[in-house]
Coordinates of C-alpha atoms in Angstrom, one line a residue:
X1 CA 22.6 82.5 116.6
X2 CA 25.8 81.2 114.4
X3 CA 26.6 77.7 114.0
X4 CA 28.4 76.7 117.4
X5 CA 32.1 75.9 116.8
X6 CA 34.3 74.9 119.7
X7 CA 37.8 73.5 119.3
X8 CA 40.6 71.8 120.7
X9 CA 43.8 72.6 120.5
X10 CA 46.6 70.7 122.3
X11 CA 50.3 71.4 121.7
X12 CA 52.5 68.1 120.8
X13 CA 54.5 68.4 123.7
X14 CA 53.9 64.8 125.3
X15 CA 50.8 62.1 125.9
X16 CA 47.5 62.8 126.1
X17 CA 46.6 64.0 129.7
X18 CA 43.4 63.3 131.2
X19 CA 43.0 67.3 132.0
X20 CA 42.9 67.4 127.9
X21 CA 41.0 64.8 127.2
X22 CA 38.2 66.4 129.7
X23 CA 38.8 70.1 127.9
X24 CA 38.6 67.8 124.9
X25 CA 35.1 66.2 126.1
X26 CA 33.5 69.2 127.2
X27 CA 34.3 71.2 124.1
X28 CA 32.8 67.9 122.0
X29 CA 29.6 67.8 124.1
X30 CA 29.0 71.8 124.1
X31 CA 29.0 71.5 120.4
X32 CA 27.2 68.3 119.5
X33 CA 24.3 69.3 122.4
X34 CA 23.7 72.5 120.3
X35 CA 24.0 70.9 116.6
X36 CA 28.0 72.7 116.3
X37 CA 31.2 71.4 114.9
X38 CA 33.7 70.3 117.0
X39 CA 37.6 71.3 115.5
X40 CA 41.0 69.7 116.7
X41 CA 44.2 72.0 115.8
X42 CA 47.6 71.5 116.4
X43 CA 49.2 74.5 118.2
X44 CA 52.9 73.1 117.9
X45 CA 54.4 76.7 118.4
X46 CA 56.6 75.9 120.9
X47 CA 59.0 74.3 118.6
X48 CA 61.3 73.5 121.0
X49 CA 59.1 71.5 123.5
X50 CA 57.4 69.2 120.4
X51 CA 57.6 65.5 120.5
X52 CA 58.0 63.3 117.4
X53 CA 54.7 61.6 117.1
X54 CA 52.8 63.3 119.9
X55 CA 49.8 64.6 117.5
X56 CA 49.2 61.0 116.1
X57 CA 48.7 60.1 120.3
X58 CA 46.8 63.2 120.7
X59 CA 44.3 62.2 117.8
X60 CA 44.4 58.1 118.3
X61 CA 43.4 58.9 121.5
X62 CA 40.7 61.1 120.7
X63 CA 39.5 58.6 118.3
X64 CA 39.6 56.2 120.8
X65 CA 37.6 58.2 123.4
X66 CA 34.9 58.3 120.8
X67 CA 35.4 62.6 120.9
X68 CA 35.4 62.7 116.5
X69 CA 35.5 66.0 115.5
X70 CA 34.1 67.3 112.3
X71 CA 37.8 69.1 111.4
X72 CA 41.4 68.2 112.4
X73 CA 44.3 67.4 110.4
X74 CA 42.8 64.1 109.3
X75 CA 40.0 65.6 108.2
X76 CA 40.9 68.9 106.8
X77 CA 38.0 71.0 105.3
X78 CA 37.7 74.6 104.6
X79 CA 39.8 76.1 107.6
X80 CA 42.8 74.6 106.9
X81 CA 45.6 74.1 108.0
X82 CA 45.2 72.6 111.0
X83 CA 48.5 72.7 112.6
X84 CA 49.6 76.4 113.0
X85 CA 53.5 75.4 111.7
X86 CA 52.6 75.1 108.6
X87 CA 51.0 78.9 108.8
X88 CA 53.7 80.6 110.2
X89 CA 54.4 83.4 107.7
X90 CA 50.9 84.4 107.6
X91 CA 51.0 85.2 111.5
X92 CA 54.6 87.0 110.6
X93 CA 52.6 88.9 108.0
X94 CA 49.4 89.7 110.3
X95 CA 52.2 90.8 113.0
X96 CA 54.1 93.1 110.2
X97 CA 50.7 94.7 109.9
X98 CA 50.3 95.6 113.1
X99 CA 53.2 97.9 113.6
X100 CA 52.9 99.5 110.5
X101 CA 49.1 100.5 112.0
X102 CA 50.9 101.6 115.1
X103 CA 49.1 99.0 117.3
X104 CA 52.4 97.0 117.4
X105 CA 56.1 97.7 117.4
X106 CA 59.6 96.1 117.0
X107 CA 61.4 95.1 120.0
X108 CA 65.1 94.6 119.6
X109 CA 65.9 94.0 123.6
X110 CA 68.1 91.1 123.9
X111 CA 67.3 88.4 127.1
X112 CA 69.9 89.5 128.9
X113 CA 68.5 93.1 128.5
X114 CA 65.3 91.9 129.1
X115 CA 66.3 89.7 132.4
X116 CA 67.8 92.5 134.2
X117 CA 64.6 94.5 133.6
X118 CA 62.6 91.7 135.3
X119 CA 65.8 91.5 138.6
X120 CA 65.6 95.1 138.9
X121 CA 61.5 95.1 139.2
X122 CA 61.6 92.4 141.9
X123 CA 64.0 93.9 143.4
X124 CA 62.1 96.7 144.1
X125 CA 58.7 94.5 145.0
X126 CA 57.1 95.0 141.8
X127 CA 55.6 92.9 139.6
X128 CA 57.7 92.5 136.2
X129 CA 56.8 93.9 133.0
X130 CA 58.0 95.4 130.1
X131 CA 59.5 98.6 130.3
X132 CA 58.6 100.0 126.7
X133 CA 62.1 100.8 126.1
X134 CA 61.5 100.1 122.5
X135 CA 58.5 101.9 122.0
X136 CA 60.1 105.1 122.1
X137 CA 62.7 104.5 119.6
X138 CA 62.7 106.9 116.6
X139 CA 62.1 105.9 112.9
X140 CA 65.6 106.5 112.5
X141 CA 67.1 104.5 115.3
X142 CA 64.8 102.0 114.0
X143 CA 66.0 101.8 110.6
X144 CA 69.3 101.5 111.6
X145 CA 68.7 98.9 113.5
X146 CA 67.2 96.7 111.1
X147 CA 70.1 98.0 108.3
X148 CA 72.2 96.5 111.1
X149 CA 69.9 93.1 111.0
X150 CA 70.0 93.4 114.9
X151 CA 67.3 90.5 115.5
X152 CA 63.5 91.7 117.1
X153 CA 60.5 90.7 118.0
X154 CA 57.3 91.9 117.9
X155 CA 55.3 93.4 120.5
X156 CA 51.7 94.4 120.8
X157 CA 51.3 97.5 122.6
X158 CA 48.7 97.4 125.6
X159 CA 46.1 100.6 125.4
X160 CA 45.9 102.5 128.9
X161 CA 43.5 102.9 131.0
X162 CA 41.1 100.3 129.6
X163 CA 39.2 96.7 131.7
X164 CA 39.2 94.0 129.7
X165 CA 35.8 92.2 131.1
X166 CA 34.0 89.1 129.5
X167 CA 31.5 86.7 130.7
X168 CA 32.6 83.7 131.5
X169 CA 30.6 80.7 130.3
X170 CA 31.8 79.0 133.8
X171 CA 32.7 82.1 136.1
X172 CA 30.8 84.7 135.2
X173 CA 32.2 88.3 134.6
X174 CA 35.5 88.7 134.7
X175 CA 37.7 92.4 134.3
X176 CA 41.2 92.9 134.6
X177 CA 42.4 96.2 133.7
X178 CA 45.5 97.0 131.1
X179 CA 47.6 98.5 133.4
X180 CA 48.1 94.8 135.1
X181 CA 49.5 93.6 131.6
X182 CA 52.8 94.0 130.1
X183 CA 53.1 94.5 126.3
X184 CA 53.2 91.1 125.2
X185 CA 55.5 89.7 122.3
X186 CA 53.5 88.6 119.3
X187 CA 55.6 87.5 117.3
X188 CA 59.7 86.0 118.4
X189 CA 62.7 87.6 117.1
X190 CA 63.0 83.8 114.8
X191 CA 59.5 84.6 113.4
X192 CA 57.5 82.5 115.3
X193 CA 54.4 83.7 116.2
X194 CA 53.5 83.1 120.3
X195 CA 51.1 80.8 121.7
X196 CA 48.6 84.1 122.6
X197 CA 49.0 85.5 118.8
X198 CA 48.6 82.5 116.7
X199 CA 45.4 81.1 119.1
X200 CA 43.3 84.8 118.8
X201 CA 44.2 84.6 114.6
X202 CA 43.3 80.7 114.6
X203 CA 40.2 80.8 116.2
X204 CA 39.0 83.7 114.4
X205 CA 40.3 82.3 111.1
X206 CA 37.8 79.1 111.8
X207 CA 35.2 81.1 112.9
X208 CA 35.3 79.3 116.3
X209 CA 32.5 80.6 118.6
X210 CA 33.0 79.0 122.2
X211 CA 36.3 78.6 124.0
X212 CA 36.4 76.0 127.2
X213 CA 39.9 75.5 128.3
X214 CA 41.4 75.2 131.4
X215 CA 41.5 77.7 134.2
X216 CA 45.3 78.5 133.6
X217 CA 44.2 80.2 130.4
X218 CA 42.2 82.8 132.0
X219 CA 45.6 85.0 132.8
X220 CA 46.1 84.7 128.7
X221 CA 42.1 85.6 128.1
X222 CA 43.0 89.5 128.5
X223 CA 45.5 89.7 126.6
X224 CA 43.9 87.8 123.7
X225 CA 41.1 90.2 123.6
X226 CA 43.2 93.2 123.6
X227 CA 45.2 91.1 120.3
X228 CA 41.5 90.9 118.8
X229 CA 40.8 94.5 119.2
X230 CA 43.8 95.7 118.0
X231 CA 42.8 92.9 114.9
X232 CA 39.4 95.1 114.4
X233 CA 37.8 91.4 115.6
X234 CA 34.3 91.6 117.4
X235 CA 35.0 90.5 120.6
X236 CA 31.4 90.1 121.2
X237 CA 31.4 86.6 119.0
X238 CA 33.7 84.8 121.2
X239 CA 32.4 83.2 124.3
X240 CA 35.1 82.0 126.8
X241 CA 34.6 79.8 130.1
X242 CA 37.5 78.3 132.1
X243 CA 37.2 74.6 133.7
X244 CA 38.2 74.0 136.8
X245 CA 41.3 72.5 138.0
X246 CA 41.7 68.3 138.7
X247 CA 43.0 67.2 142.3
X248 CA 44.4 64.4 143.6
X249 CA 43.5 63.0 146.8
X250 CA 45.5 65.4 148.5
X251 CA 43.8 68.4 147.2
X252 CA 46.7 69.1 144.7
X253 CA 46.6 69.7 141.8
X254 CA 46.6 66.9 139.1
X255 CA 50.4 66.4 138.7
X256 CA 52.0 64.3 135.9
X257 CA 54.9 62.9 138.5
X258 CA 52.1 61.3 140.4
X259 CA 52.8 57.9 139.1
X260 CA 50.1 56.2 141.4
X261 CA 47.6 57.4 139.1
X262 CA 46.7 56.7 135.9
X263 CA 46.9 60.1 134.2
X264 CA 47.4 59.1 130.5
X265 CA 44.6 58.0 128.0
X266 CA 47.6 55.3 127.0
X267 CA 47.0 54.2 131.0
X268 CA 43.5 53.2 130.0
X269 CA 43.6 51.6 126.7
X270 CA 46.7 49.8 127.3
X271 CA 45.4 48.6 130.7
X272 CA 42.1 47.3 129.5
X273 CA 39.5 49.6 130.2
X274 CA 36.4 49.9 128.4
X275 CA 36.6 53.5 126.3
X276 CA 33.3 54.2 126.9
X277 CA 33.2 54.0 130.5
X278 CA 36.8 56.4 130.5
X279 CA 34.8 59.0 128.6
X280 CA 31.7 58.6 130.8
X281 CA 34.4 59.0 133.7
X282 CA 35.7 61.9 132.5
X283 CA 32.6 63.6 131.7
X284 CA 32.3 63.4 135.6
X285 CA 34.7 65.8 136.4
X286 CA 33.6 69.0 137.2
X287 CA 30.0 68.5 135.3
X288 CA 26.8 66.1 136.3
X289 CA 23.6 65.4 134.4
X290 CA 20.6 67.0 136.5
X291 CA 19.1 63.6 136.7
X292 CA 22.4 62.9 138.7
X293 CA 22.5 59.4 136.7
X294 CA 26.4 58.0 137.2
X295 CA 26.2 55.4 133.8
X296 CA 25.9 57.2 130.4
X297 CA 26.6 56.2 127.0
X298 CA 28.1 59.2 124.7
X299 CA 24.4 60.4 123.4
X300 CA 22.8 60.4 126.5
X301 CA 26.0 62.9 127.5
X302 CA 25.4 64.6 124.2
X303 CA 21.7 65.0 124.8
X304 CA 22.1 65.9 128.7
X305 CA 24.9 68.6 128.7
X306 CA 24.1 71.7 130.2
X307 CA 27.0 74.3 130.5
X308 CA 25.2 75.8 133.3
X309 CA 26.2 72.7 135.3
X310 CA 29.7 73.2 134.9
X311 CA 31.2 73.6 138.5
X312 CA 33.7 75.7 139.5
X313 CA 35.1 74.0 142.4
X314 CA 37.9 71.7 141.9
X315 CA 37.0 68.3 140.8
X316 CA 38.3 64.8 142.3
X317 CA 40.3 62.6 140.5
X318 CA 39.0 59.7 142.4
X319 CA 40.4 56.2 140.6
X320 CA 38.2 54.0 142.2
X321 CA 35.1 55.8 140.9
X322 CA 36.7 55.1 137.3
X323 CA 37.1 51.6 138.1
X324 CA 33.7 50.9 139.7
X325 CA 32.2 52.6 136.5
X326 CA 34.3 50.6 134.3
X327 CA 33.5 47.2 136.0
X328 CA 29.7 47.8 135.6
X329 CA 30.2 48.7 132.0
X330 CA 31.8 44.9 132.1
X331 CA 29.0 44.0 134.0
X332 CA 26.7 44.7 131.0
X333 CA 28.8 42.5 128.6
X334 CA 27.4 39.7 127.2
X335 CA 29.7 36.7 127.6
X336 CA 31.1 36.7 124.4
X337 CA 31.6 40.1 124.3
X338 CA 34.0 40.1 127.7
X339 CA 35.5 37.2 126.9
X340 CA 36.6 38.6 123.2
X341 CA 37.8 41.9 125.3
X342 CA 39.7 40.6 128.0
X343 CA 41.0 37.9 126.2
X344 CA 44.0 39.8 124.3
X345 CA 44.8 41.2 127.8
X346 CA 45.8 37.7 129.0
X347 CA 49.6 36.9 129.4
X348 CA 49.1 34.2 132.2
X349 CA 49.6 30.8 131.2
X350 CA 45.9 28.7 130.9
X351 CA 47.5 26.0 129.5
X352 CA 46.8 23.9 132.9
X353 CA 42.8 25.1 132.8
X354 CA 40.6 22.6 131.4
X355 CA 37.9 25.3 130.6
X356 CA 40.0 28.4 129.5
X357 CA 36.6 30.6 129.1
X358 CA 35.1 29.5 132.0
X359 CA 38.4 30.5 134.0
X360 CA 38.2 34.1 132.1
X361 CA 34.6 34.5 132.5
X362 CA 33.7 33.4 136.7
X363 CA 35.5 36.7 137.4
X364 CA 33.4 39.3 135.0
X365 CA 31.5 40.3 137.8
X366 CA 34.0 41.7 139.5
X367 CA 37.0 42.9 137.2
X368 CA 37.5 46.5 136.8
X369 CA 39.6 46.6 133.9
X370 CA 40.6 44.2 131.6
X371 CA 44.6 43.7 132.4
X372 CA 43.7 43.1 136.0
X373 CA 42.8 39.3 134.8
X374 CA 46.1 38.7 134.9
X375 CA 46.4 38.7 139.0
X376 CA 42.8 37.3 139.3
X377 CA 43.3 34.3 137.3
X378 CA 47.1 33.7 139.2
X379 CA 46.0 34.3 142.8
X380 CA 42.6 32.2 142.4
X381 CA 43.6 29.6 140.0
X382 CA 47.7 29.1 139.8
X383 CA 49.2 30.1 143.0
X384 CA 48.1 27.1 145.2
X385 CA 49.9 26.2 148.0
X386 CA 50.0 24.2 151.2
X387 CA 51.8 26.3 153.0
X388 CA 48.7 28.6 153.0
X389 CA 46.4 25.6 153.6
X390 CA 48.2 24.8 156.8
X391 CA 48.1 28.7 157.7
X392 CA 44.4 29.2 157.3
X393 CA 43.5 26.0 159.0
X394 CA 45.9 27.1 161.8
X395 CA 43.3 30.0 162.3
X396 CA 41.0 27.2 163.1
X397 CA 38.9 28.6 160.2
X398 CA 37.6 25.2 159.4
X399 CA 38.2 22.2 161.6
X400 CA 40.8 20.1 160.9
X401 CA 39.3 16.8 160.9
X402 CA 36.8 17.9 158.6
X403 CA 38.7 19.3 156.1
X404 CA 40.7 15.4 156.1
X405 CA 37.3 13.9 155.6
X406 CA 36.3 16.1 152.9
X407 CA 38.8 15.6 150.8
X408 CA 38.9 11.9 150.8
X409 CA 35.7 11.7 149.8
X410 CA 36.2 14.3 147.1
X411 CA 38.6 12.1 145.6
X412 CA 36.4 9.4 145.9
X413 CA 33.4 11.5 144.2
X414 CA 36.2 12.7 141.4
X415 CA 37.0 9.1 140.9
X416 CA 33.8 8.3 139.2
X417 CA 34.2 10.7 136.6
X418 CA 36.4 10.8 133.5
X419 CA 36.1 14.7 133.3
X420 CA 34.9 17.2 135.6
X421 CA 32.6 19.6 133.4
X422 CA 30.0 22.3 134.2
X423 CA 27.1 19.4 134.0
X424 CA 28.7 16.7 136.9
X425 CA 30.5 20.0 138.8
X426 CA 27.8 20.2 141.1
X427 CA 27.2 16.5 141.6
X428 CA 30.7 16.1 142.3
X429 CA 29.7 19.0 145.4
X430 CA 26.7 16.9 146.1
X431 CA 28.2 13.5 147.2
X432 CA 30.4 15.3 149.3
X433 CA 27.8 16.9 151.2
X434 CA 25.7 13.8 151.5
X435 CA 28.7 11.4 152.5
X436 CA 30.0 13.8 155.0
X437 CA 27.2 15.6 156.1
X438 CA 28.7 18.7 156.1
X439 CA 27.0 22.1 154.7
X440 CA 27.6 25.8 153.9
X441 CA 31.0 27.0 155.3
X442 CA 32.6 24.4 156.5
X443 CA 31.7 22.1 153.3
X444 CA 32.4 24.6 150.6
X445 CA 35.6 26.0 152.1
X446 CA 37.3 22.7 152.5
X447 CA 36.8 21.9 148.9
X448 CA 38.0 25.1 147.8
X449 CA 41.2 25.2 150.4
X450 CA 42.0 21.5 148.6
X451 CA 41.2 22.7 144.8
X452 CA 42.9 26.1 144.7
X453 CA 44.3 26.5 148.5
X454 CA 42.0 29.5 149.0
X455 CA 39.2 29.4 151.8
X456 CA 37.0 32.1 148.8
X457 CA 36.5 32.1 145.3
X458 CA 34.3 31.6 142.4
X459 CA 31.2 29.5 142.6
X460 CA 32.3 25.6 143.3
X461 CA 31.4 24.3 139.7
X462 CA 33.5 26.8 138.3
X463 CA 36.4 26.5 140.1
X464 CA 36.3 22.3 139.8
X465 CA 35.8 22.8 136.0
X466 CA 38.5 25.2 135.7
X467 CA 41.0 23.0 137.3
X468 CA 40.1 19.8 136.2
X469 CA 40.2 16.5 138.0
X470 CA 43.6 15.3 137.5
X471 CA 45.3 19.0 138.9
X472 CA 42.7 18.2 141.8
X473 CA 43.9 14.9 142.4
X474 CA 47.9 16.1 142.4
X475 CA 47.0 18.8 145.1
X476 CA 45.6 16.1 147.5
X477 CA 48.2 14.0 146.9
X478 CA 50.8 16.6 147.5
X479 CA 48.8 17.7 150.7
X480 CA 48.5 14.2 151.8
X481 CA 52.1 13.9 151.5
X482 CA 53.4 17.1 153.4
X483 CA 51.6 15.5 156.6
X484 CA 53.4 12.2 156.3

């Protein structure tokens, strides 16, 4: 068997989607789990549509993803060029070719022309296609046509009678016969060659081998075989398969208005999340390992993928799987590690904290990505208040009386100590429970409604360490003195 090549080839129309980051992922593993290449190419033929800068995002975020292929425009080798603009005459050419064989012809039918053809057929329930006027134009109304330099395009014209079938890496066979297709345009009437064109010559041009794209492509898969035929290319190289669709919790499809869910690679990075857990999320949709395992680094996805496993139901965009995978990623940190990650996610102000690290670090068992410090650290540690004292202890949550005690002799127990640190915390927790004789709920929740107004939270030595005994001290005071 060849050298496996897969590719991906995104057009630079916008962000980088998640549904192209998972064609992206697949296409990477397929390769690398069989000892391939793994291409990226620009298709920016839809010059109208591109967006200034979108094929740095596209790559960044490949890059960042940890998907590095072995060609792209970064790293051009001996396919080049790896965006299809700067090969447009060559696909003019190739298209020129192709009517002079016969297997292709001019098409001077304006849109207007071509727009009443399509109202007329739906008019009369049928499905619209092409009515070959141009096809049966003499050589000589040709010519005088183009001595006129009335504009054309170019159109591939569709053999009769004939099932295009291939085996689908994902659905298995496949056939749709000609006389469902239309005879596409090739190449436009401003020499740009179309999406379906430029893809069949790019991909045999590179020598790619396996195609996994996303189930909307597999209307264009007939089509591109009948443009390799009519290329003399052996059809029997090319391997397709089609990936199912992404839906939301609705059971619709993936839909970039739905702003409730991050959809964007940007999303991720700039919201903290760990790359590696966003590709081992991603990996999840619409594929498993057979050893079912949920947690894999990028070789153990290399060395377990198996295009057999490939499903063709729809796969669930579920956000809180992505954020329980990414939280046991942070789980796995080491402390220095988190802290160095989370740390430039920070814009809350620690300036109050007496331990800033230990503030950052009581919460790495339970973050889910790294931005989401922000609202941990603000509703545990800075958004005391006595209002919310006096509302929990109205829900007779903890008793009154006890919670007065408590804190007085917290303050006394604070009083003997200059500092509060991680090594006289606990102490601190001790002569409380000894001078009141209080234990479990009832001790622990009335220090922690006094020292951050909350009745749960981090462990007590980390909360008294993190706000520090003279903080501690204002709050009673202030409490004290909203009772008076």
């Amino acid at each position: 068997m060849s050298k496996i090549r897969t590719r991906y080839a995104p057009s630079p129309t916008g962000y980088f989607h998640i549904g192209g980051a998972r064609t992206a992922l697949f296409n990477y593993l397929f390769a690398k789990h069989y000892g391939g290449d793994f291409i990226v190419r620009i298709e920016d033929t839809d010059v109208d549509r591109n967006v200034s800068g979108a094929t740095d995002v596209q790559l960044d975020g490949l890059d960042w993803l940890g998907i590095i292929p072995d060609e792209s425009p970064r790293n051009p080798k001996e396919f080049k060029p790896y965006i299809q603009s700067e090969n447009f005459p060559y696909f003019r050419e190739i298209g020129e070719e192709l009517v002079k064989e016969g297997k292709a012809y001019y098409c001077f039918c304006t849109s207007e022309e071509l727009e009443e053809q399509r109202k007329n057929a739906l008019a009369h329930g049928v499905t619209p296609k092409y009515n070959r006027t141009c096809l049966f134009l003499t050589k000589e109304q040709i010519d005088e046509k183009l001595k006129q330099k009335i504009p054309y395009s170019i159109r591939l014209r569709i053999p009769e009678n004939k099932v295009y079938t291939w085996n689908d890496l994902v659905r298995g066979t496949i056939s749709v016969p000609s006389d469902a297709l239309t005879d596409p345009i090739i190449v436009k009437s401003n020499g740009i060659p179309t999406y379906n064109f430029a893809v069949v010559l790019d991909d045999h041009r590179m020598e790619i081998t396996h195609i996994l794209r996303g189930e909307e492509h597999i209307s264009n898969t007939p089509y591109q075989l009948a443009i390799m035929e009519a290329l003399n290319y052996d059809v029997s190289k090319v391997v397709f398969g089609h990936l199912s669709i992404i839906i939301d919790e609705t059971g619709k499809k993936l839909s970039k208005r739905n702003n409730d869910l991050k959809q964007f690679i940007a999303d991720y990075k700039n919201g903290g999340y760990i790359s590696n857990a966003v590709t081992n999320f991603i990996a999840l949709l619409g594929w498993s390992p057979s050893d079912n395992t949920e947690i894999n680094s990028m070789s153990d996805l290399i060395s377990k993928f198996d295009e057999k496993r490939i499903s063709k139901a729809p796969s669930f965009f579920d956000i809180k799987k992505m954020n329980w995978l990414d939280s046991e990623y942070f789980k796995k940190m080491s402390e220095t590690q988190y802290l160095e990650f989370v740390s430039k996610f920070i814009n809350v102000d620690l300036s109050t904290f007496m331990n800033k690290d230990l503030a950052i670090t009581c919460f790495k068992d339970q973050i889910q990505y790294a931005e989401q410090i922000n609202s941990l650290i603000f509703e545990t540690f800075l958004s005391f208040s006595i209002e919310n004292i006096n509302q929990i202890l109205s829900l007779n949550s903890i008793d009154q009386n006890t919670f007065y005690q408590c804190i007085s002799v917290l303050e006394e127990a604070i009083n003997n100590y200059s500092v509060i640190d991680v090594n006289n915390a606990n102490l601190i927790v001790n002569q409380v429970k000894e001078k009141t004789n209080l234990k479990g709920k009832p001790l622990f929740m009335s220090i922690r409604l006094i020292v951050i107004g909350k009745e749960h939270g981090p462990e007590m030595y980390k909360i008294l360490t993190v706000i520090g005994k003279e903080k501690i001290i204002k709050n009673i005071k202030e409490y004290r003195a909203s009772i008076i």
